[in-house]
mmCIF file of C-alpha atoms in Angstrom:
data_model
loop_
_atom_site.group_PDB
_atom_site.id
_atom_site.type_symbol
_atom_site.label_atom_id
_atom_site.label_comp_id
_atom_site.label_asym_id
_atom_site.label_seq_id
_atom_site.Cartn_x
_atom_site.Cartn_y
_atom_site.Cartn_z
ATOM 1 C CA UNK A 172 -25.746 -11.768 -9.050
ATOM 2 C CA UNK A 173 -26.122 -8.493 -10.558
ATOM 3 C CA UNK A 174 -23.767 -5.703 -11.662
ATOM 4 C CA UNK A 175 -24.002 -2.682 -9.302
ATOM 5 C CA UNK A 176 -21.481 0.135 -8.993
ATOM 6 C CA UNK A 177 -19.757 -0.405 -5.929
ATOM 7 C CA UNK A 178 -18.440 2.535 -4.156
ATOM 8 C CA UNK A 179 -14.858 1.795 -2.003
ATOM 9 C CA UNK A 180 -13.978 4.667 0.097
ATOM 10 C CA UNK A 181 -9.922 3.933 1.579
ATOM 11 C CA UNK A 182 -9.552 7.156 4.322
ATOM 12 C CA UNK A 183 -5.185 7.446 4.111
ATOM 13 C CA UNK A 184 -3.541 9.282 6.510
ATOM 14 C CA UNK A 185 0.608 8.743 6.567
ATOM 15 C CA UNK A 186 0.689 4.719 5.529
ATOM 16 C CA UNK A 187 3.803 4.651 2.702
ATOM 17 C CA UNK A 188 4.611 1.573 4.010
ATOM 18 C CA UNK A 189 1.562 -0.227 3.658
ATOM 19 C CA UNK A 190 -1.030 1.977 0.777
ATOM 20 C CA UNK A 191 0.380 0.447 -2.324
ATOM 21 C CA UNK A 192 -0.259 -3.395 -0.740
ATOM 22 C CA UNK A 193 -3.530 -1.689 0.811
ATOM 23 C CA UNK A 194 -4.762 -0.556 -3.438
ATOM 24 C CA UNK A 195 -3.348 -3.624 -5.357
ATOM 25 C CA UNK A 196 -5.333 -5.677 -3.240
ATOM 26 C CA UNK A 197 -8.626 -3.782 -4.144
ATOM 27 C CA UNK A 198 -7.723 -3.945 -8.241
ATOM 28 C CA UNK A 199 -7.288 -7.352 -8.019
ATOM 29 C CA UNK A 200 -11.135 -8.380 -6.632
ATOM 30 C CA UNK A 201 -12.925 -10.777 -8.858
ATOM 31 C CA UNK A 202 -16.036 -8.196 -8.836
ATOM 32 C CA UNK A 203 -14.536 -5.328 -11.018
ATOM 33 C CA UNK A 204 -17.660 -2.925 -11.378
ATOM 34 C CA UNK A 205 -16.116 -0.571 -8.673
ATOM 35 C CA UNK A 206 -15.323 2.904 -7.804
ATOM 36 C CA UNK A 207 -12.301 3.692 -5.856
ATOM 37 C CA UNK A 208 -12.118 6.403 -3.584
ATOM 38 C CA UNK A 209 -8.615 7.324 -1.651
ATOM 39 C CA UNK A 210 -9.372 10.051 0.824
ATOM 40 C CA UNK A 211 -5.638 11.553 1.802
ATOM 41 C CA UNK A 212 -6.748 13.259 5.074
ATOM 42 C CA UNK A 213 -3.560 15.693 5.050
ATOM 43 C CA UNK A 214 -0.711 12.956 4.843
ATOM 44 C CA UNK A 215 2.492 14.234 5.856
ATOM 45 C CA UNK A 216 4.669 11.388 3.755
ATOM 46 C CA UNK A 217 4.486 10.040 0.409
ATOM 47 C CA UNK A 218 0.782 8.661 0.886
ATOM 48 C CA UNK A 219 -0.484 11.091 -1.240
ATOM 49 C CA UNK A 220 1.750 10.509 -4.178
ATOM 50 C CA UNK A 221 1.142 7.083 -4.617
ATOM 51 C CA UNK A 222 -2.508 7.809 -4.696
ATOM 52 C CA UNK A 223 -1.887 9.943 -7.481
ATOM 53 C CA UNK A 224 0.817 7.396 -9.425
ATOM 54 C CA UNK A 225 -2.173 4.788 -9.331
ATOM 55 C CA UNK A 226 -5.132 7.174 -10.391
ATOM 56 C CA UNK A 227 -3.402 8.329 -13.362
ATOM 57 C CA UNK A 228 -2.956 4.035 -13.914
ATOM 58 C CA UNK A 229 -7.001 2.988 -13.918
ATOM 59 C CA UNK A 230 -9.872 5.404 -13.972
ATOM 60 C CA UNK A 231 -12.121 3.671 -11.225
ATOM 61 C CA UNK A 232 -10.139 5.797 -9.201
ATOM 62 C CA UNK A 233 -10.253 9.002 -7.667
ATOM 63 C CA UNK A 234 -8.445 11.169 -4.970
ATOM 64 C CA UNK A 235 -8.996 13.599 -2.582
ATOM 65 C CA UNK A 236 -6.489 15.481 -1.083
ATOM 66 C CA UNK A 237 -7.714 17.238 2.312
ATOM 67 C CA UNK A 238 -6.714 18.754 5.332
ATOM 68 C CA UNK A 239 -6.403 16.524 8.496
ATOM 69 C CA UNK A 240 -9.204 16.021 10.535
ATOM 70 C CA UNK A 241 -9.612 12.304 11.175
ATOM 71 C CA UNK A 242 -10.937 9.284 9.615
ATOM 72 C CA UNK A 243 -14.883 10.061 9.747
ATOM 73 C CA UNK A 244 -14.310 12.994 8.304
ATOM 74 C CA UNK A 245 -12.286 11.661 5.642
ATOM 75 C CA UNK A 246 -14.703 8.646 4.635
ATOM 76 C CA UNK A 247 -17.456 11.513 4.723
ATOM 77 C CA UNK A 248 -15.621 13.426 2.068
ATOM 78 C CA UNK A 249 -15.202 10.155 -0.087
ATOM 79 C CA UNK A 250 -19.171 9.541 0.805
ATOM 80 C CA UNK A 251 -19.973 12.453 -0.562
ATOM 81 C CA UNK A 252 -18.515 12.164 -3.819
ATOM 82 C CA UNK A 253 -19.707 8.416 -4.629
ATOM 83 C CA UNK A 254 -21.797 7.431 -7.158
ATOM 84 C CA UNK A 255 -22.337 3.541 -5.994
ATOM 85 C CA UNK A 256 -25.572 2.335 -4.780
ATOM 86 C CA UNK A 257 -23.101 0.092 -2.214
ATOM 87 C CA UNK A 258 -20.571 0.996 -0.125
ATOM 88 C CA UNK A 259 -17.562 -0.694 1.674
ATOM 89 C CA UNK A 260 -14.791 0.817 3.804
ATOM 90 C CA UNK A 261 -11.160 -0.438 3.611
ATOM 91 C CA UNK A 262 -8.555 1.098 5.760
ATOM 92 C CA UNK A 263 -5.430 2.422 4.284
ATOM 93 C CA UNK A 264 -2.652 -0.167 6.176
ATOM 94 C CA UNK A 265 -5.023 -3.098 5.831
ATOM 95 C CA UNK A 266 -5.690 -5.402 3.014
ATOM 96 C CA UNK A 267 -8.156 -7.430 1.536
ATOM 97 C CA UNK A 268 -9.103 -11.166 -0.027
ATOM 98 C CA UNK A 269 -9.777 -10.938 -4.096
ATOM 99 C CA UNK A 270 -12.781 -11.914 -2.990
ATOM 100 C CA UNK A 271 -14.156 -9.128 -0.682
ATOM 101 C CA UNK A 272 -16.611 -7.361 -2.811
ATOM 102 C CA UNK A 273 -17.752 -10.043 -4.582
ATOM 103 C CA UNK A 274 -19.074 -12.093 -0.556
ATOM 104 C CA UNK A 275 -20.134 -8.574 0.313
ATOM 105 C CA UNK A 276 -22.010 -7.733 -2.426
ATOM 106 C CA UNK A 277 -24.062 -10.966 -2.947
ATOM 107 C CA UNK A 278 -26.084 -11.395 0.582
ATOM 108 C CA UNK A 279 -27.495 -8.084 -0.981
ATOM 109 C CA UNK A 280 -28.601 -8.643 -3.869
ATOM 110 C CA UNK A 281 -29.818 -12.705 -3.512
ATOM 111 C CA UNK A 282 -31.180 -11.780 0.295
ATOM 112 C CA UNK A 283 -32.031 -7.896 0.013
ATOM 113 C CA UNK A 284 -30.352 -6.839 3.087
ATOM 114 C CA UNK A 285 -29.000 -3.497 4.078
ATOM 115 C CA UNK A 286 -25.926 -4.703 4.722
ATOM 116 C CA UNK A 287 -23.276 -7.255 4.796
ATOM 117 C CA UNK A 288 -20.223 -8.431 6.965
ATOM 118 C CA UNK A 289 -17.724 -10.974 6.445
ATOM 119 C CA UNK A 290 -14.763 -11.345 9.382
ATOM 120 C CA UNK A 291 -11.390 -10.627 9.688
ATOM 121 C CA UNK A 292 -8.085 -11.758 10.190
ATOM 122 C CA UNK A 293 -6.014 -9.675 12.865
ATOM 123 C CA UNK A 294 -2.036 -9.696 11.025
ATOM 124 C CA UNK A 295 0.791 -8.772 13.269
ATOM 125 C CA UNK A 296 4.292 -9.001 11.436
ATOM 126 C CA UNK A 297 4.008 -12.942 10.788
ATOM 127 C CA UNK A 298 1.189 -14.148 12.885
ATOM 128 C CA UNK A 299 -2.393 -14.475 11.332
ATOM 129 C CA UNK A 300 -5.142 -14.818 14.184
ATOM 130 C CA UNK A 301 -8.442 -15.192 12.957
ATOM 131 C CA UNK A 302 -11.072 -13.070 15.019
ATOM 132 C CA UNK A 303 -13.724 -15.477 15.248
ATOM 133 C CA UNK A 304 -17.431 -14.352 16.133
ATOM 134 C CA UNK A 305 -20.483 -16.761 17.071
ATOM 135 C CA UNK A 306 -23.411 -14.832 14.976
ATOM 136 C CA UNK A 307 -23.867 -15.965 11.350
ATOM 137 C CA UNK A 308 -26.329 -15.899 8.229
ATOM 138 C CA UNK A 309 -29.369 -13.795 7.982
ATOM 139 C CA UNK A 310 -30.892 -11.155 10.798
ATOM 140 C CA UNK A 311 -34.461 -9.309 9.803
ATOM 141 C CA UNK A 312 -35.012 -6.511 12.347
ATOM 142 C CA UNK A 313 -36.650 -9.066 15.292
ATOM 143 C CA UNK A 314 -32.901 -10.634 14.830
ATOM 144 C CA UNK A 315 -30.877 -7.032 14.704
ATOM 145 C CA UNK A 316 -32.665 -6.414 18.012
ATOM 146 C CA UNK A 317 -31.672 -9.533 19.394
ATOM 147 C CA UNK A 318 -28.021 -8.942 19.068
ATOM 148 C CA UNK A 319 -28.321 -5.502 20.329
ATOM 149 C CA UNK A 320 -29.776 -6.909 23.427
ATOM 150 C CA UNK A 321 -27.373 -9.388 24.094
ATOM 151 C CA UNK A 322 -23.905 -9.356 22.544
ATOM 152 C CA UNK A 323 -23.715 -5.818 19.983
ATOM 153 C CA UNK A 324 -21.251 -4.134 22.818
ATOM 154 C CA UNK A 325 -20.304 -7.693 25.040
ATOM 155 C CA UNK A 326 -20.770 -11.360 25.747
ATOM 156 C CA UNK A 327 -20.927 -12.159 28.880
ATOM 157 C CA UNK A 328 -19.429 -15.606 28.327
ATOM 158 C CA UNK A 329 -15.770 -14.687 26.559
ATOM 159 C CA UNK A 330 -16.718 -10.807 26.141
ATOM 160 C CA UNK A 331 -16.769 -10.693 22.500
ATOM 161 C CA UNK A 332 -19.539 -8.790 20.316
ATOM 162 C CA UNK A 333 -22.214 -10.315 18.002
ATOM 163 C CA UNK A 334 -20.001 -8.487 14.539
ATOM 164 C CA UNK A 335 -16.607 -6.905 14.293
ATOM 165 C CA UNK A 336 -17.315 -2.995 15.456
ATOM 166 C CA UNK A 337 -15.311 -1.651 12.671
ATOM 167 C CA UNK A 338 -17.265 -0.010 9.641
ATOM 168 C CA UNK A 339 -14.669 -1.979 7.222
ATOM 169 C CA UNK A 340 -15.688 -5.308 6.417
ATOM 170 C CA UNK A 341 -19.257 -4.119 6.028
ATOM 171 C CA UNK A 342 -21.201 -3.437 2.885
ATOM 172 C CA UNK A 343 -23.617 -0.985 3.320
ATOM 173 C CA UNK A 344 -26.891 0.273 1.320
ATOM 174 C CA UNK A 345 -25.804 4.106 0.853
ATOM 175 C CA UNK A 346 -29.120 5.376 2.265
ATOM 176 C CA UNK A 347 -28.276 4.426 5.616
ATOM 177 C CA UNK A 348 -24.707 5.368 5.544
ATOM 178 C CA UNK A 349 -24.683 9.483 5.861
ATOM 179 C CA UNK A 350 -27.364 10.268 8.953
ATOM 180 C CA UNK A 351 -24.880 6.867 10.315
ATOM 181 C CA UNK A 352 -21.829 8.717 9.831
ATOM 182 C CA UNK A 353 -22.882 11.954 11.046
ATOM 183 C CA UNK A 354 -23.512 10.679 14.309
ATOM 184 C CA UNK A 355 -19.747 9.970 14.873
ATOM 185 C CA UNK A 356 -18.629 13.462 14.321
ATOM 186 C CA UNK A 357 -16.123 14.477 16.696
ATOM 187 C CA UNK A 358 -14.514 11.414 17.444
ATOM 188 C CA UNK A 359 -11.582 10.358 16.495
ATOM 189 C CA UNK A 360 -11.276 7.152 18.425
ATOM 190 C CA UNK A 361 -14.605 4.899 18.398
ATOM 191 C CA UNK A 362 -16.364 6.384 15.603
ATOM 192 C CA UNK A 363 -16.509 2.741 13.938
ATOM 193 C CA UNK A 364 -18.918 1.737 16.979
ATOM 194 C CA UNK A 365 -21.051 4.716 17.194
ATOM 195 C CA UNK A 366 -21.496 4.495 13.318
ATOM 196 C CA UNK A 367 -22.851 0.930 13.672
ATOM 197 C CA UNK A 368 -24.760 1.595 16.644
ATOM 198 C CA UNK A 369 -26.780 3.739 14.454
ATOM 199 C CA UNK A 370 -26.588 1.180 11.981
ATOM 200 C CA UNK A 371 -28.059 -1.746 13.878
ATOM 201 C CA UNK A 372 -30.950 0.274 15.314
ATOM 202 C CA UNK A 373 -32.333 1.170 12.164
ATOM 203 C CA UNK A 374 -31.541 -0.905 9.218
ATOM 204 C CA UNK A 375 -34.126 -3.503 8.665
ATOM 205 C CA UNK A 376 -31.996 -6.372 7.704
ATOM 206 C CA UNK A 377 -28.021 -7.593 7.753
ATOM 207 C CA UNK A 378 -26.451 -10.919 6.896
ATOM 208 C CA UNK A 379 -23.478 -11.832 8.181
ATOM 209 C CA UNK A 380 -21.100 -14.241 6.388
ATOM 210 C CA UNK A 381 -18.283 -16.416 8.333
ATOM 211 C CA UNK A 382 -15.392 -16.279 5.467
ATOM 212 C CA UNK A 383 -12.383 -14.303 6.661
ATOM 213 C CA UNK A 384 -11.871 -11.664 4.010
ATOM 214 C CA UNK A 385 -10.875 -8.879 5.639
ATOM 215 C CA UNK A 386 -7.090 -8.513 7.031
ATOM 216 C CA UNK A 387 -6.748 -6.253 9.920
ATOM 217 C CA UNK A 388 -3.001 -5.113 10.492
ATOM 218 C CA UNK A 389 -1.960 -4.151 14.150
ATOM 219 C CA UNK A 390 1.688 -2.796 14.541
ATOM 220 C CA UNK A 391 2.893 0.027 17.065
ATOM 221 C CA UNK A 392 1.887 3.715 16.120
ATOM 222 C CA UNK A 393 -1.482 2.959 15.083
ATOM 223 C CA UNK A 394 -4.403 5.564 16.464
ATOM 224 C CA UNK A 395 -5.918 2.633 18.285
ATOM 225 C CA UNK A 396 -3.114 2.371 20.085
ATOM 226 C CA UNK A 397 -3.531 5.853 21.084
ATOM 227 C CA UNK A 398 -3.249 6.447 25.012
ATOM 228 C CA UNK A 399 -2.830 10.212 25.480
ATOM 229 C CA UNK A 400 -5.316 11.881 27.880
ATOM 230 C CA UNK A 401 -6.954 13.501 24.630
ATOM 231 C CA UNK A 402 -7.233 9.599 23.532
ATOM 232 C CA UNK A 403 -9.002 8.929 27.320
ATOM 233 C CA UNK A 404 -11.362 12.288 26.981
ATOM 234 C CA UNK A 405 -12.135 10.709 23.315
ATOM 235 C CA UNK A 406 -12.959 7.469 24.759
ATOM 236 C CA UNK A 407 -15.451 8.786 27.204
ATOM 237 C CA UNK A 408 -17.127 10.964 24.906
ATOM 238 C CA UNK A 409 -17.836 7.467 22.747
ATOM 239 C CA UNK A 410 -19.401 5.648 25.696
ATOM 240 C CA UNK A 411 -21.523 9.159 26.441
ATOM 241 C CA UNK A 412 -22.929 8.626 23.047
ATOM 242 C CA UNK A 413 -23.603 5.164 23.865
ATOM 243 C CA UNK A 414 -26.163 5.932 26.061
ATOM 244 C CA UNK A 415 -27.483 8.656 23.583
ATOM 245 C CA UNK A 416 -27.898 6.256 21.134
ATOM 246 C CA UNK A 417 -29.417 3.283 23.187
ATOM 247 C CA UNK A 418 -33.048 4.282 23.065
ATOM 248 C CA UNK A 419 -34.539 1.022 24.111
ATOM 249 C CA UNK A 420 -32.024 0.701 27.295
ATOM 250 C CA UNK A 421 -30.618 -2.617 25.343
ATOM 251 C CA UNK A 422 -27.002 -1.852 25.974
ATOM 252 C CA UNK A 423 -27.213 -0.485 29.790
ATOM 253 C CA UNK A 424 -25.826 -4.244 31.665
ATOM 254 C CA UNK A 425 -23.308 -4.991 28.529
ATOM 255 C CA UNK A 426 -21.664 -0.991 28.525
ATOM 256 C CA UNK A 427 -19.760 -1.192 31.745
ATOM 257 C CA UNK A 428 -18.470 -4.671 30.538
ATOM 258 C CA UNK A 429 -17.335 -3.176 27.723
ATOM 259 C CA UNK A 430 -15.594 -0.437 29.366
ATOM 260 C CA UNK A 431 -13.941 -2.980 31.225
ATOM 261 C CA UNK A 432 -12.355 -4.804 28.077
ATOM 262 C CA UNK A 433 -11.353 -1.002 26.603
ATOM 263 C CA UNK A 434 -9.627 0.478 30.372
ATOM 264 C CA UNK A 435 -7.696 -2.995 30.088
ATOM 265 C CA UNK A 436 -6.837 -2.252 26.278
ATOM 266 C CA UNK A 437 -6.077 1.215 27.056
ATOM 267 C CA UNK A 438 -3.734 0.067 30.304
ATOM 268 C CA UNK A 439 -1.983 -2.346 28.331
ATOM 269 C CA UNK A 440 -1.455 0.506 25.415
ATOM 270 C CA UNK A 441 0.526 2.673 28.115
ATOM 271 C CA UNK A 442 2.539 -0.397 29.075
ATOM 272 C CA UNK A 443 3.663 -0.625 25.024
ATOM 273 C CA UNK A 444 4.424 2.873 24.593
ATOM 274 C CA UNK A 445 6.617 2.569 28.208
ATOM 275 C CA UNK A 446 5.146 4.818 30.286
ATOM 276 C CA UNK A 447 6.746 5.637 33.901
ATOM 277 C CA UNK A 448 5.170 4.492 36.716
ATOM 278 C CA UNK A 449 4.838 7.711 38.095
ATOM 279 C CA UNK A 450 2.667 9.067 34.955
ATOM 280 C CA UNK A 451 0.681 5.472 35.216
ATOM 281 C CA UNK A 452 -0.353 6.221 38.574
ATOM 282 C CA UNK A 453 -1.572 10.293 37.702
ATOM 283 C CA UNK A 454 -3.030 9.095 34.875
ATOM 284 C CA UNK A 455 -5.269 6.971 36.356
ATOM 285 C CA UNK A 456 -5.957 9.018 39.343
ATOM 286 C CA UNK A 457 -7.382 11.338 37.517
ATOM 287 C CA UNK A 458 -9.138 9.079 35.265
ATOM 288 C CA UNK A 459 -10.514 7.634 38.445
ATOM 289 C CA UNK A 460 -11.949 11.241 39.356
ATOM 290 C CA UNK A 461 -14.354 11.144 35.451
ATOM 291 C CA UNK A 462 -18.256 11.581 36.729
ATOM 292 C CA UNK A 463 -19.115 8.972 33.960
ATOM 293 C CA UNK A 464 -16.071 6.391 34.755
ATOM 294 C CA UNK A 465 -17.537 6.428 38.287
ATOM 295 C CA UNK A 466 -20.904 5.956 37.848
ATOM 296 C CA UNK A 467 -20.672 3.349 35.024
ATOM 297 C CA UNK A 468 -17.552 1.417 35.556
ATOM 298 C CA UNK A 469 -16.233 2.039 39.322
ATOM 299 C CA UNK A 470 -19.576 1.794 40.983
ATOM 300 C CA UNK A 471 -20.672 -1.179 38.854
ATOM 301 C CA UNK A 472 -21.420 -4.360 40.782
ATOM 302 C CA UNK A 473 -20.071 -6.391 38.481
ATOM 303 C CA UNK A 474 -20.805 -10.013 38.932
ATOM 304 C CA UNK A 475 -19.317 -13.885 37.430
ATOM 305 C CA UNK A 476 -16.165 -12.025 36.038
ATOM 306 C CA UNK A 477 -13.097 -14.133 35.005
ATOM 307 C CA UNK A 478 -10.322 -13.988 37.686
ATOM 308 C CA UNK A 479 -8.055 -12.235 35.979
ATOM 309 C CA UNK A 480 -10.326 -9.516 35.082
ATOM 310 C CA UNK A 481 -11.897 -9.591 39.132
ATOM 311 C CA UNK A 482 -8.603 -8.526 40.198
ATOM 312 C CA UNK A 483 -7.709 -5.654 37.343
ATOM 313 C CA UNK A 484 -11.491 -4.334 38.414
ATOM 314 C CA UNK A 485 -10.419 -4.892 41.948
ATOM 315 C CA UNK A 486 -7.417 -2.959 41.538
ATOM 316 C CA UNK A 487 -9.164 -0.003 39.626
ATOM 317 C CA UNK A 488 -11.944 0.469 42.438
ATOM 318 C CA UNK A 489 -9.406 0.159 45.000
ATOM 319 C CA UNK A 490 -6.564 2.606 43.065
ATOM 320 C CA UNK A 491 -3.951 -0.194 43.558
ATOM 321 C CA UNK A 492 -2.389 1.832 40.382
ATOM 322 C CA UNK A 493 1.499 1.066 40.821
ATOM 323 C CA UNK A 494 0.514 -3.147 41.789
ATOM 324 C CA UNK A 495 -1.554 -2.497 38.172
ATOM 325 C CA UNK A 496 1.864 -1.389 36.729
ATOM 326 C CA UNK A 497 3.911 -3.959 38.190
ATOM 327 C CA UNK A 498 1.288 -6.421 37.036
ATOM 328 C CA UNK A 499 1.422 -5.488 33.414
ATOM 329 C CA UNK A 500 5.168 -4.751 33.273
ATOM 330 C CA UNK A 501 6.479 -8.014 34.711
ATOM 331 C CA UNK A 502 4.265 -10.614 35.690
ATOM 332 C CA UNK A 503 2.116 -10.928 32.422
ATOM 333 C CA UNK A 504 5.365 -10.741 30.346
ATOM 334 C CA UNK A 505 7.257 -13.364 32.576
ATOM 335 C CA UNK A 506 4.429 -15.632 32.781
ATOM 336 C CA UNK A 507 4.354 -15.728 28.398
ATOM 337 C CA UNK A 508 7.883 -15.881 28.444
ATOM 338 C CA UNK A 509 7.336 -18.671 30.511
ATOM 339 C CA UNK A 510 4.566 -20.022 28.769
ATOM 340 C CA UNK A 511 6.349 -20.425 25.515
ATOM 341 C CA UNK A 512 9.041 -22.039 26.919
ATOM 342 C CA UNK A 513 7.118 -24.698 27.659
ATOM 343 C CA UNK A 514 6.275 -25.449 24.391
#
């Protein structure tokens, strides 16, 4: 294996709590010919001093201290600084296996791709749940297209993708990276699949690895967990550029099916945060009224969905929005309850 520079680019934005776990897990890889970029996009807390306590401790690392304007923009300001040939993204509250760079980093040299993937594990406080995806090994561009036709936004069968859709647990020639990246400006929620969109429809080769090196941590507060109306406008805008970016048409039958799985995500986001009823139902009503939502999710003949989903599609269409509420807020909770007492 040879002995690039690797360029690590960690975007930070107001994760005390979590950075110095986030960093010690990065020093400690078992490849150690690295660059360390922390990106502190405007951090209101102490995030910004413990990127400076560990710079001043090892000189693979650097920091930039910016204004806030989201994550793309952030890992753009640590792009444009790197000196690696390589590049990986790790975000700031997540964490990493010693041996990250060192799985990433050898598909590319031994097999000459463009870049590399390994999966993740989704953490939330004391559970570990592996996200487990069907595609492995080595795709030359016949293969990329392959997964872009039939599983890069949705399987039909259990409606996961092809690859994780985040930009971390990729390794990425650098090349391909910026004109990726620039694609994304503007959004703030998504930007990880519009990057890789890009991504898949021009690099000419990928491998993707099945070890679970990557740990993904979900707890409340997170932007992903975002469901303002700003959050819904943000989310449209990313399927827009969907479209944009689908040249070839291979994504027109697997967007509205993706929609699908990120209304029910958003749904049961506004259920977490406790929203009323009455803001549940204007919320969606006016959701309802979006051109695009119409056209590509409302008036979609969708066709050998699962039950459960039938009815939340059923329920959408129809603007059953306070049975929706009731649905999430007491019948899916009572039914786990129930569910683990059993056990």
């Amino acid at each position: 294996m040879g002995n690039a520079l690797i360029t690590i680019i960690v975007p930070i934005y107001n994760v005390e709590n979590y950075l110095a776990n986030c960093i010690d897990s990065i020093l400690e890889q078992t490849y150690q010919n690295f660059e360390l970029i922390l990106v502190d996009d405007g951090s209101t807390d102490k995030s910004g001093q413990i990127c400076d306590e560990y710079s001043i401790k090892d000189n693979r690392l650097r920091v930039i201290h910016k204004k806030n304007e989201g994550v793309n923009e952030a890992r753009l300001s640590g792009l444009e600084i790197s000196r690696g040939a390589f590049v990986t993204f790790i975000d700031s509250d997540d964490y990493v296996s010693p041996l990250y760079i060192e799985c990433l980093y050898k598909p590319i040299i031994e097999k000459n791709v463009a870049m590399s993937c390994v999966q993740w594990v989704c953490v939330e406080g004391n559970r570990m749940i592996k996200d487990t995806r069907k595609r492995f090994g080595y795709y030359d561009r016949e293969g990329i297209c392959d997964i872009l036709r039939k599983d890069f936004l949705c399987n039909y069968d259990d409606y996961t993708t092809a690859v994780n859709l985040g930009l971390c647990c990729k390794m990425i020639k650098r090349e391909w990276l910026i004109g990726a990246m620039e694609v994304a400006k503007g959004l703030w929620i998504g930007e990880d699949l519009i990057t890789n969109l890009y991504l898949f429809y021009h690099i000419p080769s990928l491998y993707i690895s099945p070890e679970f090196y990557y740990f993904y941590r979900l707890y409340n507060g997170q932007n992903t967990r975002n469901c303002s109306e700003n959050a819904w406008n943000n989310q449209i805008e990313q399927w827009k550029r969907i479209l944009l970016l689908d040249k070839n048409g291979y994504l027109t039958e697997q967007l509205p099916y993706r929609i699908l799985i990120q209304t029910k995500t958003f749904v049961k986001n506004q259920i977490l945060q406790n929203i009323t009823m009455f803001n549940f139902r204007l919320f969606w009503k006016n959701a309802s009224n979006s051109v695009f939502y119409r056209d590509n999710f409302i008036k979609y003949p969708f066709s050998s969905l699962r039950i459960i989903d039938a009815v939340f599609v059923f329920m959408i269409k129809k603007a059953h929005y306070r049975t929706l509420f009731f649905m999430y807020n007491w019948i899916f909770p009572l039914a786990k309850l129930f569910k683990e007492l059993k056990k």
